[in-house]
Structures are given as C-alpha cells and as structure tokens.
DNA sequence: GATGAATGAGTGTTCATTCAT
DNA sequence: TATGAATGAACACTCATTCAT
C-alpha cells in the first residue's frame, strides 16, 4: 500500500520542521520510517520531491481552510446571527496555526523562506497576505451590516492580526508544540480578542 | 592582524543568515574569505565557535542598545521634553532591526531557534521579552507623568509592538535587506505609530 | 508475444553500442522499452544474458553471411562469369559492416574486447581472422583460374582489407551511422577497390 | 609532493584503458593508489578532471612527437641522406603506438569516442587525420626529390598507413600490451614496409 | 507477462577536522 | 599565520536484483 509513502512524508515533515530541509538527511528519515535508504527512492524521485509534495499538500489544505472561512463569512453576511465570529476564528486557530500538519509546514517555511524563492512566496501568502486580506474583508462586512462603525478596514486588520501573529511566533512556532504552549497562546489570544472587540464595539 | 578573523566572522554571518548555520560549509566560508580551509582553524576552534562568537557579539550589541534606551528613558522621566520618543524608536529601528549586523543575526536566530536551546532563549529574549518589557516600562512612565491615561501597560506594549514585529518579519527578515524594503517597513511603521499615539492621546 | 523481449534486445543493443555494456543500466533500457525494471527479469536471467544473446545472434548472422560468401565464391570457381566480385563485396559491406544490427554489435565489441576475453575472441575472429582468411581464399582462387598472377595471397588480402578496415573504423564505427557517413565510406571504398584491382590486373 | 597526483593519473589511465572511463570507480583508483577515496578530491576536482588531464597530456605528447617528425622530415628535404625514414617510422611506432602512456590513452579514446564528442575529435585527429596528413607529406617530398615517381600522395598514404593501423588495432590495442604482441606487430609492420617500399621504388 | 515494493552494495562527492610544516 | 595533504564519516543517489502478487 501507500503506507510507506505516507510515513515518509510525515516523518520528513517532522524532521524538516525541526531542523530545516537541508539539515535533515535521507538517512535520518529512513531510520525513523524503518526502511533502507534506497527504498525511499521508490516513492520519491529525490529528497526535494518530498519537500515539494509537503508544500503542495499544505497549500491545498490552507486553501480549503480559507475557502471554508470565506463561505462562513458570506453566510454571516446574509444572516448575521447564524455563525458567530468565534467559529471563524477557531477555524483559523485550531485547524491552521495549531493544527499539527500546518504548524509544522509553517515552521519549515519559516526556515526555507530565507533561501528559497518558492517558499518565500508561500510563506508571505499564507502568513501575511491571505490572513490580512481575509480579516480586512471581515471588518468591511461588519461595517456594512453596521455592527462596527466605519473605518480603515486594512488598518483594523493589522491591529487585529499583528498580536495573533506575534503570539503565534512566540508560542506556536518555536520549541515543541505542547498543550501548555497551545494554552498560553489561546490565553493570550482570548485576552487580545476580548479587549479588541470591546474597543471597536464600545460606541455601539 | 585580526583582519582575517574579522573577515571570517562577517562572511560567516552573511552566509549563516541566508542559509542557516548547518547549511553553510567551512568551504563556503573560506572560498569567500579567500583562505584555505585549514587556515580557519587557526582562528576558531571549530565551526560552532564561529556561531558562538557571533551570538556573543550580538548579545553585547543588543545589550548596549537596550542600556542606551533605558538611560534615555530615565532622562525622559526627569525632564520630559529633552528627549522625544522619536529618538527612542529610532534607536530600536535603525540600530537594531535594520542594522546590518543585528538584522543578520536575527535572521540566523530565526532558523536556529527551532532546533537549538541556546538560540531559542536569545531569540525569545531579544525579540519578545526585552522589547515588550521596555515598551511596558515606557508606557508606565508616560502614565506616571500623566502624558497618557492609566491602563494596562503590558497590554499597551503588545498593541504597540505587535505590528512592529509583524512588519519586521514581513519586510526586514525575509529576502535581501534592500533599501526599498527598509522604506516599506518604515512607511508601515510610521503609519502605525501615528495612529497608535493619536488613539492613546486623543482624550488628553 | 515475444515482442517485449525483442524490444529489450534492440534497445539494449542501441544503448550498449553507444555507451558500452557496463555504462548502460537496466533502468535506461526499461525506460526506453516502457516497462518496469522488474519486468526485464521475466525475459532475461540478468543483464549479462542480454549481452550474451546479442553476441549469439551476431555470430549466427555473421556466420550465415560468411557461408553465403563462401558458396558464392565456390560458384564463382565453377562458372567465373555468373557472380561478379561486386556481389561478394556488397554482401560484406551492405549486410555486415553497414547493416544496422551488425554495425552496432561491432561497436559494442570494440569496447568490450578491451576487458572481456569472450568479446575479444569474437572481435578478432570477425574483424580480422575471418575477413582476411576469406579474402586470401578469394585471391588464391583468382590465381587458380588465372585471373591474376600468382603471388602471396595472404599479403594481398592484407593490402585489400586494411584500407577497408581503416575506412570502416573512421566512418562506420564512430558517431551516429548516418547516410552521409555511409556515403563517405562507400566513396573511399570504391576509390580503393578501383585502384586496387587496376593494379593487380594491369599486367593481364 | 605531487607524487600522489602522479600516481592517481597513472593508475587511472591503466584502469580507464582497460575498462573505459565510466566503468572505473573512484574506489578502484584509490584502492590501487593506496589512498582514501576522499583524498582524491584534494588533487582533482572530480572524476572527469582526471580524464581531462590525461587527454591534455596525451595531446601535448602527441603534438611534440609530431613536431619532431615534421622537423626530421624537413631536415630530410635538405639533406636526404642524414635521416633515414627508419628513424621517422620508429618515432611513430616506438614513441607513440607502442609507448606505454600513448598506447593506453589510445585504448581509452577507442572506447570514449563512441559517446563523447571531445574524445571523438581527438581520436579522429590522432589516429587518422594527422598520421595520414604526415605520410602524405612524406610521399610528396619523396616525389619532389625524385626518390619515387609522381603519384597521388594521399592515396599512397592510405596504402601505407592502412595496414599499420590494422596491425596496431589487432596487436597493440587489444588485450595486454606484452612484448610478444609488440614483436608480432613489429614483424607484420616490417614485412609490410619492406614490400611497400619495394613496390614504390622498383621502377627506379 | 508484468509490476509494486524493497534492498545491499556501490556511485561520485562533500563534510569538518587534523597535523606536520 | 597559513597551507598542503590527508582522512573517516556522511551525503544524495543509482545499481542490479528479488520476490510476492
């Protein structure tokens, strides 16, 4: 079956996310997967192909997450009460930043982006451009349905997202992703979101 | 002279910051410095020693920068009008985030922290703990001298620093550190600071 | 059917004749034949068996060519006018030196003979011993029927065959066997044969 | 010293001439030279660089041999009796075809020329073009000084050189270059040259 | 007939390091 | 201070081959 290929991918991701692509050897991967080094070349053309497949998968995962967020947002536009923004956020937090697979790929991108054009683009897209664009759209919509008062939605998105990004960097993308760290992150986020929405809604 | 040693350090830092410590070979460094590979061992015990010295230097540089900020802050406490907060900020931006040496070390730390306990601590200290603590102190002081109204200074520090960190990550710590990127960063920062101080001072 | 086996043989010969036996991998062959690498072992016990079968086939092809030449020679002995020596030569040129299959095997032998006892014997037999012996016999016969004056038939064979061999090495056994090269070879041969027979027959 | 480099070259040539470049491994070479595999890369950038240096050396050796032949030929033009053609031939035979170094390189070229453009050119130049051109010049000169009667010098060169080439291929460029084989070659050559000059000079 | 999956041995090459000079 | 020469260990990758299906 394709069990072995899957194992290779998961082990590779684990190691890549810890040490970076180039610091992980085929030997390291195979030792963990429990196959001989030559066997890996039955499943992948070369070492880089493993990385490529991981990035591919990440992008489709992230895309589907983003699509789901988008449609949830549209639903909210029609019937503001059916879907809380809590649900929206949880999607981004639980199934993206804190999701085992995505979290590891993001760590990997953090390293690779410094020297790899492709990684750089993916990194910028999925850690800056997409989240900021989405959040900007959220605030525009909230303004439209008059839940918050009109303002620069791009700037609001930055104010909203920057602390999330900072907390993520500090708690989620360094060291092992333990439950304790997840809780620290969650706590910081909750505090931030609470105050943030308090502020933007206080006048209404 | 110690010219060669200095060259080795600077070339190493350049390469480490681009590809990460383990992806740079002694060969790569020596080729750039124009010495034979065996010669490097006259100046450093081994490859790791180069990294160590770079981190050492970074820490003392960062420390002196922070001390200067601190004393500037204390001066401001005594005579609020002598030193503008502009000066404080420029110190952190120009001589730290955008300084050639510090910028490269931070990029290096970004990679190394994922797998290296020591790097992790330095990274957390100098990119999160110290900046947030300092900023928190700034706001406490501003409250004391009644320039802003009393609030949670820690939370204010986060609101203040998070966008700076995000912009830095996006513009200063990926790809080559060009003047164009520096300007993009500066512009985003200025916009942020302007609005930020507008908001916290508006009531006064 | 045996279509696949035939394909394997022909592809192998093509590649062997270009790069030599040991420089061609099972992978190379299978890629060209469009089968998986394991499949080749259904048709041949191992890589060497492919070589062996090619040499086998070459020897029987060459043998039948030589037999045909021999019987043509005998016919000529009985009735000197029925078969021109042109026909004899064409047999050796068109169906041997310039024949696609034989030409490739000879190239292959050229390489293999340096390190392989068996190849060495086949090479010596079919590029030196047999052609020289046959030609010697031709001249003996021509002397017997008094078409040329008596002389050392072995030496004549050398004088006759050496330029053919040289031209073959220069035009037929290096680079791709194009029509242009074949024509260059043919032209050199015609010139040689014309002058050669002029000389040995001039006295008559 | 450069002893090791020289050893590497000589051992490589020996092995390349037996099995061909691609069939010889770095391991094979190092085992014979008695150094570790990594050490070879101190002396040569890679495996191909060894081949390249051998071809380089061969070409300068062959060139100097050819220059010597040329000047000997010119001397003969001035004073026909000072230098016999024996001396000329011995130069080509003893210091080229039967010389240990050149003989091995020619064997190597025999293999490499099938797949390697550069080798092909060297092979054609030094086994066909140069010898034929030189011999053609010899006969032209002999005609000029009226030692032989006027004729097509190019055709004479072919008649002269073709048997030499054939004997060389048969005795000098296959199997080990033993003294016995050298004698077989020498004998065949002497017989050929004797008869050849008898024929071209008989009328005078 | 053919293939998916695996493997031990071997490929050329790079690595950080040593040490005598 | 610097280097020429070497090395053991590791590197990504290819090889011919096996075997169950």
Coordinates of N, CA and C in Angstrom, one line a residue, chain B residues 15-185:
Chain B
X15 N 26.5 34.4 5.3 CA 26.1 33.1 4.8 C 25.1 32.4 5.8
X16 N 25.4 32.4 7.1 CA 24.5 31.8 8.0 C 23.1 32.4 7.9
X17 N 23.1 33.7 7.8 CA 21.8 34.4 7.8 C 21.0 34.1 6.6
X18 N 21.7 33.7 5.5 CA 21.0 33.3 4.3 C 20.5 31.9 4.3
X19 N 21.4 31.0 4.8 CA 21.1 29.6 4.6 C 20.9 28.8 5.9
X20 N 21.3 29.4 7.0 CA 21.3 28.7 8.3 C 22.6 28.1 8.5
X21 N 22.9 28.0 9.8 CA 24.2 27.5 10.2 C 24.7 26.2 9.6
X22 N 23.8 25.2 9.6 CA 24.3 23.9 9.2 C 24.3 23.7 7.7
X23 N 23.7 24.6 7.0 CA 23.7 24.6 5.5 C 24.9 25.3 4.9
X24 N 25.7 25.9 5.8 CA 26.9 26.6 5.3 C 28.1 25.8 5.7
X25 N 29.0 25.6 4.7 CA 30.2 24.7 5.0 C 31.4 25.6 5.2
X26 N 32.4 25.0 5.8 CA 33.7 25.7 6.0 C 34.2 26.1 4.7
X27 N 34.0 25.2 3.7 CA 34.4 25.5 2.3 C 33.8 26.8 1.8
X28 N 32.5 26.9 2.0 CA 31.8 28.1 1.5 C 32.4 29.4 2.1
X29 N 32.6 29.3 3.4 CA 33.2 30.5 4.1 C 34.6 30.8 3.6
X30 N 35.4 29.8 3.6 CA 36.8 30.1 3.2 C 37.0 30.6 1.7
X31 N 36.1 30.0 0.9 CA 36.1 30.5 -0.5 C 35.9 32.0 -0.6
X32 N 34.9 32.5 0.2 CA 34.6 33.9 0.2 C 35.7 34.7 0.9
X33 N 36.3 34.2 2.0 CA 37.3 34.9 2.7 C 38.7 34.9 1.9
X34 N 38.7 33.9 1.0 CA 40.0 33.7 0.3 C 41.1 33.1 1.1
X35 N 40.8 32.2 1.9 CA 41.9 31.4 2.6 C 41.6 30.0 2.4
X36 N 42.6 29.1 2.8 CA 42.4 27.7 2.7 C 41.6 27.2 3.9
X37 N 41.0 26.1 3.7 CA 40.1 25.6 4.7 C 40.8 25.3 6.0
X38 N 42.0 24.8 5.9 CA 42.7 24.5 7.2 C 43.0 25.8 8.0
X39 N 43.1 26.9 7.3 CA 43.5 28.1 8.0 C 42.5 28.6 9.0
X40 N 41.2 28.3 8.7 CA 40.2 28.8 9.6 C 40.3 28.2 11.0
X41 N 41.0 27.1 11.1 CA 41.1 26.5 12.5 C 42.2 27.2 13.3
X42 N 43.0 28.1 12.7 CA 43.9 28.9 13.5 C 43.1 29.9 14.2
X43 N 42.0 30.4 13.6 CA 41.2 31.5 14.3 C 40.1 31.0 15.1
X44 N 39.5 29.8 14.8 CA 38.4 29.3 15.6 C 38.6 27.8 15.8
X45 N 38.2 27.4 17.0 CA 38.4 26.0 17.4 C 37.7 25.1 16.4
X46 N 36.4 25.5 16.1 CA 35.7 24.7 15.1 C 34.5 25.6 14.6
X47 N 33.7 25.0 13.8 CA 32.7 25.7 13.1 C 31.7 26.4 14.1
X48 N 31.3 25.6 15.1 CA 30.4 26.1 16.1 C 30.9 27.3 16.8
X49 N 32.2 27.4 17.0 CA 32.8 28.5 17.7 C 32.6 29.9 17.0
X50 N 32.5 29.8 15.7 CA 32.1 31.0 14.9 C 30.7 31.5 15.2
X51 N 29.8 30.5 15.2 CA 28.4 30.8 15.6 C 28.4 31.5 17.0
X52 N 29.1 30.8 17.9 CA 29.0 31.2 19.3 C 29.5 32.7 19.4
X53 N 30.6 33.0 18.7 CA 31.2 34.3 18.8 C 30.2 35.4 18.2
X54 N 29.5 35.0 17.2 CA 28.6 35.9 16.6 C 27.4 36.2 17.6
X55 N 27.0 35.1 18.2 CA 25.9 35.3 19.1 C 26.3 36.1 20.3
X56 N 27.5 35.9 20.8 CA 28.1 36.7 21.9 C 28.1 38.2 21.5
X57 N 28.6 38.5 20.4 CA 28.7 39.9 19.9 C 27.3 40.5 19.8
X58 N 26.4 39.7 19.3 CA 25.0 40.2 19.1 C 24.5 40.6 20.5
X59 N 24.7 39.7 21.4 CA 24.1 40.0 22.7 C 24.7 41.2 23.4
X60 N 26.0 41.4 23.2 CA 26.5 42.6 23.8 C 26.1 43.9 23.0
X61 N 26.0 43.8 21.7 CA 25.5 44.9 20.9 C 24.1 45.2 21.4
X62 N 23.2 44.2 21.4 CA 21.8 44.4 21.8 C 21.7 45.0 23.2
X63 N 22.6 44.4 24.1 CA 22.5 44.9 25.5 C 22.9 46.4 25.5
X64 N 23.9 46.8 24.8 CA 24.3 48.2 24.9 C 23.2 49.1 24.3
X65 N 22.6 48.6 23.2 CA 21.5 49.3 22.6 C 20.4 49.5 23.7
X66 N 20.1 48.4 24.4 CA 19.0 48.4 25.3 C 19.3 49.3 26.5
X67 N 20.6 49.3 26.9 CA 21.0 50.2 28.0 C 20.8 51.6 27.6
X68 N 21.2 51.9 26.4 CA 21.1 53.3 25.9 C 19.6 53.7 25.9
X69 N 18.8 52.8 25.5 CA 17.3 53.1 25.5 C 16.9 53.4 26.9
X70 N 17.4 52.5 27.8 CA 16.9 52.7 29.2 C 17.3 54.0 29.8
X71 N 18.6 54.4 29.6 CA 19.0 55.7 30.2 C 18.3 56.8 29.5
X72 N 18.0 56.7 28.2 CA 17.3 57.7 27.5 C 15.9 57.8 28.2
X73 N 15.4 56.7 28.5 CA 14.0 56.6 29.1 C 14.1 57.3 30.5
X74 N 15.1 57.0 31.3 CA 15.3 57.6 32.6 C 15.4 59.2 32.5
X75 N 16.2 59.6 31.5 CA 16.3 61.0 31.3 C 15.0 61.6 31.0
X76 N 14.2 60.9 30.2 CA 12.9 61.4 29.9 C 12.0 61.6 31.1
X77 N 12.2 60.6 32.0 CA 11.4 60.7 33.3 C 11.7 62.0 34.0
X78 N 13.0 62.4 34.1 CA 13.4 63.6 34.8 C 13.0 64.9 34.1
X79 N 13.3 64.9 32.8 CA 13.0 66.1 32.0 C 12.3 65.7 30.7
X80 N 11.0 65.6 30.8 CA 10.2 65.0 29.7 C 10.4 65.6 28.3
X81 N 10.9 66.8 28.3 CA 10.9 67.5 26.9 C 12.3 67.3 26.3
X82 N 13.3 66.9 27.0 CA 14.6 66.8 26.4 C 14.7 65.7 25.3
X83 N 14.1 64.6 25.5 CA 14.2 63.5 24.5 C 12.9 63.0 24.0
X84 N 12.7 63.2 22.8 CA 11.4 62.8 22.2 C 11.4 61.3 22.1
X85 N 10.2 60.7 22.0 CA 10.1 59.3 21.8 C 10.6 58.9 20.4
X86 N 10.6 59.8 19.5 CA 11.2 59.5 18.2 C 12.6 59.0 18.3
X87 N 13.4 59.6 19.1 CA 14.7 59.2 19.3 C 14.8 57.8 19.9
X88 N 14.0 57.5 20.8 CA 13.9 56.2 21.3 C 13.6 55.1 20.3
X89 N 12.6 55.4 19.5 CA 12.2 54.5 18.5 C 13.3 54.3 17.4
X90 N 13.9 55.4 17.0 CA 15.0 55.2 16.0 C 16.1 54.4 16.5
X91 N 16.4 54.5 17.7 CA 17.4 53.6 18.3 C 17.1 52.1 18.0
X92 N 15.9 51.7 18.3 CA 15.5 50.4 18.1 C 15.4 50.0 16.7
X93 N 14.9 50.9 15.8 CA 14.7 50.6 14.4 C 16.1 50.6 13.7
X94 N 16.7 51.8 13.7 CA 17.9 52.0 12.9 C 19.1 51.2 13.4
X95 N 19.3 51.1 14.7 CA 20.5 50.5 15.2 C 20.3 49.0 15.6
X96 N 19.0 48.5 15.4 CA 18.8 47.2 15.8 C 18.1 46.4 14.7
X97 N 16.8 46.6 14.5 CA 16.1 45.8 13.5 C 16.7 46.0 12.1
X98 N 17.1 47.2 11.7 CA 17.6 47.4 10.4 C 19.1 47.5 10.3
X99 N 19.7 47.4 11.4 CA 21.2 47.4 11.4 C 21.7 46.1 10.7
X100 N 22.7 46.3 9.9 CA 23.2 45.2 9.1 C 23.6 44.0 9.9
X101 N 24.4 44.2 10.9 CA 24.8 43.1 11.8 C 23.7 42.5 12.5
X102 N 22.9 43.3 13.3 CA 21.8 42.7 14.1 C 20.8 42.0 13.2
X103 N 20.5 42.7 12.1 CA 19.5 42.1 11.2 C 19.9 40.6 10.8
X104 N 21.1 40.5 10.4 CA 21.6 39.2 10.0 C 21.5 38.2 11.2
X105 N 22.0 38.6 12.3 CA 21.9 37.7 13.5 C 20.5 37.3 13.8
X106 N 19.6 38.2 13.7 CA 18.2 37.9 14.0 C 17.6 36.8 13.0
X107 N 18.0 37.0 11.7 CA 17.6 36.0 10.7 C 18.2 34.7 11.1
X108 N 19.4 34.7 11.5 CA 20.1 33.4 11.9 C 19.4 32.8 13.0
X109 N 19.0 33.6 14.0 CA 18.3 33.1 15.2 C 17.0 32.5 14.8
X110 N 16.3 33.2 13.9 CA 15.0 32.7 13.4 C 15.1 31.2 13.0
X111 N 16.2 30.9 12.3 CA 16.4 29.5 11.9 C 16.8 28.6 13.1
X112 N 17.9 29.1 13.7 CA 18.5 28.2 14.7 C 17.6 27.9 15.9
X113 N 16.7 28.9 16.3 CA 15.9 28.7 17.5 C 15.0 27.4 17.4
X114 N 14.7 27.0 16.2 CA 13.9 25.8 16.1 C 14.5 24.6 16.6
X115 N 15.8 24.5 16.6 CA 16.5 23.3 17.0 C 17.5 23.4 18.1
X116 N 17.7 24.7 18.5 CA 18.9 25.0 19.4 C 18.4 25.7 20.6
X117 N 18.5 25.1 21.7 CA 18.0 25.6 23.0 C 18.6 27.1 23.3
X118 N 19.9 27.2 23.1 CA 20.6 28.5 23.4 C 20.0 29.6 22.5
X119 N 19.9 29.2 21.2 CA 19.4 30.2 20.2 C 18.0 30.6 20.6
X120 N 17.2 29.6 21.0 CA 15.8 29.8 21.4 C 15.7 30.9 22.5
X121 N 16.6 30.7 23.5 CA 16.5 31.7 24.6 C 16.9 33.1 24.1
X122 N 17.9 33.2 23.4 CA 18.4 34.5 22.9 C 17.2 35.1 22.0
X123 N 16.7 34.3 21.2 CA 15.6 34.7 20.3 C 14.4 35.3 21.1
X124 N 14.0 34.5 22.0 CA 12.8 34.9 22.8 C 13.1 36.2 23.6
X125 N 14.4 36.2 24.2 CA 14.7 37.4 25.0 C 14.7 38.7 24.1
X126 N 15.4 38.6 23.0 CA 15.6 39.8 22.2 C 14.6 40.2 21.2
X127 N 13.7 39.3 20.9 CA 12.6 39.6 20.0 C 11.3 39.8 20.7
X128 N 11.1 39.2 21.9 CA 9.9 39.3 22.6 C 10.0 39.9 24.0
X129 N 10.7 39.2 24.8 CA 10.8 39.6 26.2 C 11.3 41.1 26.4
X130 N 12.5 41.3 26.0 CA 13.1 42.6 26.2 C 12.3 43.8 25.5
X131 N 12.0 43.7 24.2 CA 11.2 44.8 23.6 C 9.9 45.0 24.3
X132 N 9.2 43.9 24.7 CA 7.9 44.1 25.4 C 8.1 44.7 26.8
X133 N 9.1 44.3 27.5 CA 9.3 44.8 28.8 C 9.7 46.3 28.8
X134 N 10.6 46.6 27.8 CA 10.9 48.0 27.7 C 9.7 48.9 27.4
X135 N 9.0 48.4 26.4 CA 7.8 49.2 26.0 C 6.8 49.4 27.1
X136 N 6.7 48.3 27.9 CA 5.8 48.4 29.0 C 6.2 49.4 30.0
X137 N 7.5 49.5 30.2 CA 8.1 50.5 31.1 C 7.9 51.9 30.6
X138 N 8.0 52.0 29.3 CA 7.8 53.3 28.7 C 6.4 53.8 29.0
X139 N 5.4 52.9 28.7 CA 4.0 53.3 29.0 C 3.7 53.6 30.4
X140 N 4.3 52.8 31.3 CA 4.1 53.0 32.8 C 4.6 54.4 33.1
X141 N 5.8 54.8 32.6 CA 6.3 56.1 32.8 C 5.5 57.2 32.3
X142 N 5.0 57.0 31.1 CA 4.1 58.0 30.5 C 2.8 58.2 31.3
X143 N 2.4 57.1 31.9 CA 1.2 57.2 32.8 C 1.6 58.0 34.0
X144 N 2.8 57.7 34.6 CA 3.2 58.4 35.8 C 3.3 59.9 35.6
X145 N 3.8 60.3 34.5 CA 4.0 61.7 34.3 C 2.7 62.2 33.6
X146 N 1.7 61.4 33.6 CA 0.3 61.8 33.1 C 0.3 62.3 31.7
X147 N 1.1 61.7 30.9 CA 1.0 62.0 29.5 C -0.1 61.2 28.8
X148 N -0.3 60.0 29.3 CA -1.4 59.2 28.9 C -2.2 58.7 30.1
X149 N -3.4 58.3 29.8 CA -4.2 57.9 31.0 C -3.9 56.5 31.4
X150 N -4.1 56.2 32.7 CA -3.7 54.9 33.3 C -4.4 53.8 32.6
X151 N -3.7 52.7 32.4 CA -4.2 51.5 31.7 C -3.3 50.3 32.0
X152 N -3.6 49.2 31.4 CA -2.7 48.0 31.5 C -1.5 48.2 30.5
X153 N -0.3 48.6 31.1 CA 0.8 48.9 30.3 C 1.3 47.7 29.5
X154 N 1.2 46.5 30.0 CA 1.6 45.3 29.3 C 0.8 45.1 28.0
X155 N -0.5 45.3 28.1 CA -1.4 45.2 27.0 C -1.1 46.3 26.0
X156 N -0.8 47.5 26.5 CA -0.4 48.5 25.5 C 0.9 48.2 24.8
X157 N 1.8 47.7 25.5 CA 3.1 47.3 24.9 C 2.8 46.3 23.8
X158 N 2.0 45.3 24.0 CA 1.6 44.4 22.9 C 1.0 45.0 21.7
X159 N 0.0 45.9 22.0 CA -0.6 46.6 20.9 C 0.4 47.4 20.1
X160 N 1.3 48.0 20.8 CA 2.3 48.8 20.2 C 3.3 48.0 19.4
X161 N 3.8 46.9 20.1 CA 4.9 46.2 19.5 C 4.5 45.2 18.4
X162 N 3.3 44.6 18.6 CA 2.9 43.5 17.6 C 3.0 43.9 16.2
X163 N 2.4 45.1 15.8 CA 2.6 45.5 14.4 C 4.0 45.7 14.0
X164 N 4.8 46.2 14.9 CA 6.2 46.4 14.5 C 6.9 45.1 14.2
X165 N 6.6 44.1 15.1 CA 7.1 42.8 14.9 C 6.6 42.2 13.6
X166 N 5.4 42.4 13.3 CA 4.8 41.8 12.1 C 5.4 42.5 10.8
X167 N 5.6 43.8 10.9 CA 6.2 44.4 9.7 C 7.6 44.0 9.5
X168 N 8.3 43.9 10.7 CA 9.7 43.5 10.6 C 9.8 42.1 10.0
X169 N 9.0 41.2 10.4 CA 9.0 39.8 9.9 C 8.8 39.9 8.4
X170 N 7.8 40.7 8.0 CA 7.4 40.7 6.6 C 8.4 41.5 5.7
X171 N 9.0 42.5 6.2 CA 9.9 43.3 5.3 C 11.4 43.2 5.6
X172 N 11.7 43.0 6.9 CA 13.1 43.0 7.2 C 13.8 41.7 7.4
X173 N 13.0 40.6 7.6 CA 13.6 39.4 7.9 C 13.4 38.3 6.8
X174 N 13.1 38.7 5.6 CA 13.0 37.8 4.5 C 13.5 38.4 3.3
X175 N 14.1 37.6 2.4 CA 14.7 38.1 1.2 C 15.8 39.1 1.6
X176 N 16.4 39.7 0.6 CA 17.6 40.6 0.8 C 17.1 41.9 1.5
X177 N 17.9 42.4 2.4 CA 17.5 43.7 3.1 C 17.9 44.9 2.3
X178 N 17.0 45.2 1.3 CA 17.3 46.3 0.4 C 16.7 47.6 1.0
X179 N 17.2 48.7 0.4 CA 16.7 50.0 0.8 C 15.2 50.1 0.6
X180 N 14.7 49.5 -0.5 CA 13.3 49.5 -0.8 C 12.5 48.9 0.3
X181 N 13.0 47.7 0.8 CA 12.3 47.0 1.8 C 12.3 47.8 3.1
X182 N 13.5 48.5 3.4 CA 13.6 49.3 4.6 C 12.5 50.4 4.5
X183 N 12.3 51.0 3.3 CA 11.4 52.1 3.2 C 9.9 51.6 3.4
X184 N 9.6 50.4 2.8 CA 8.3 49.8 3.0 C 8.1 49.6 4.5
X185 N 9.1 49.1 5.2 CA 9.0 48.9 6.6 C 8.7 50.2 7.4

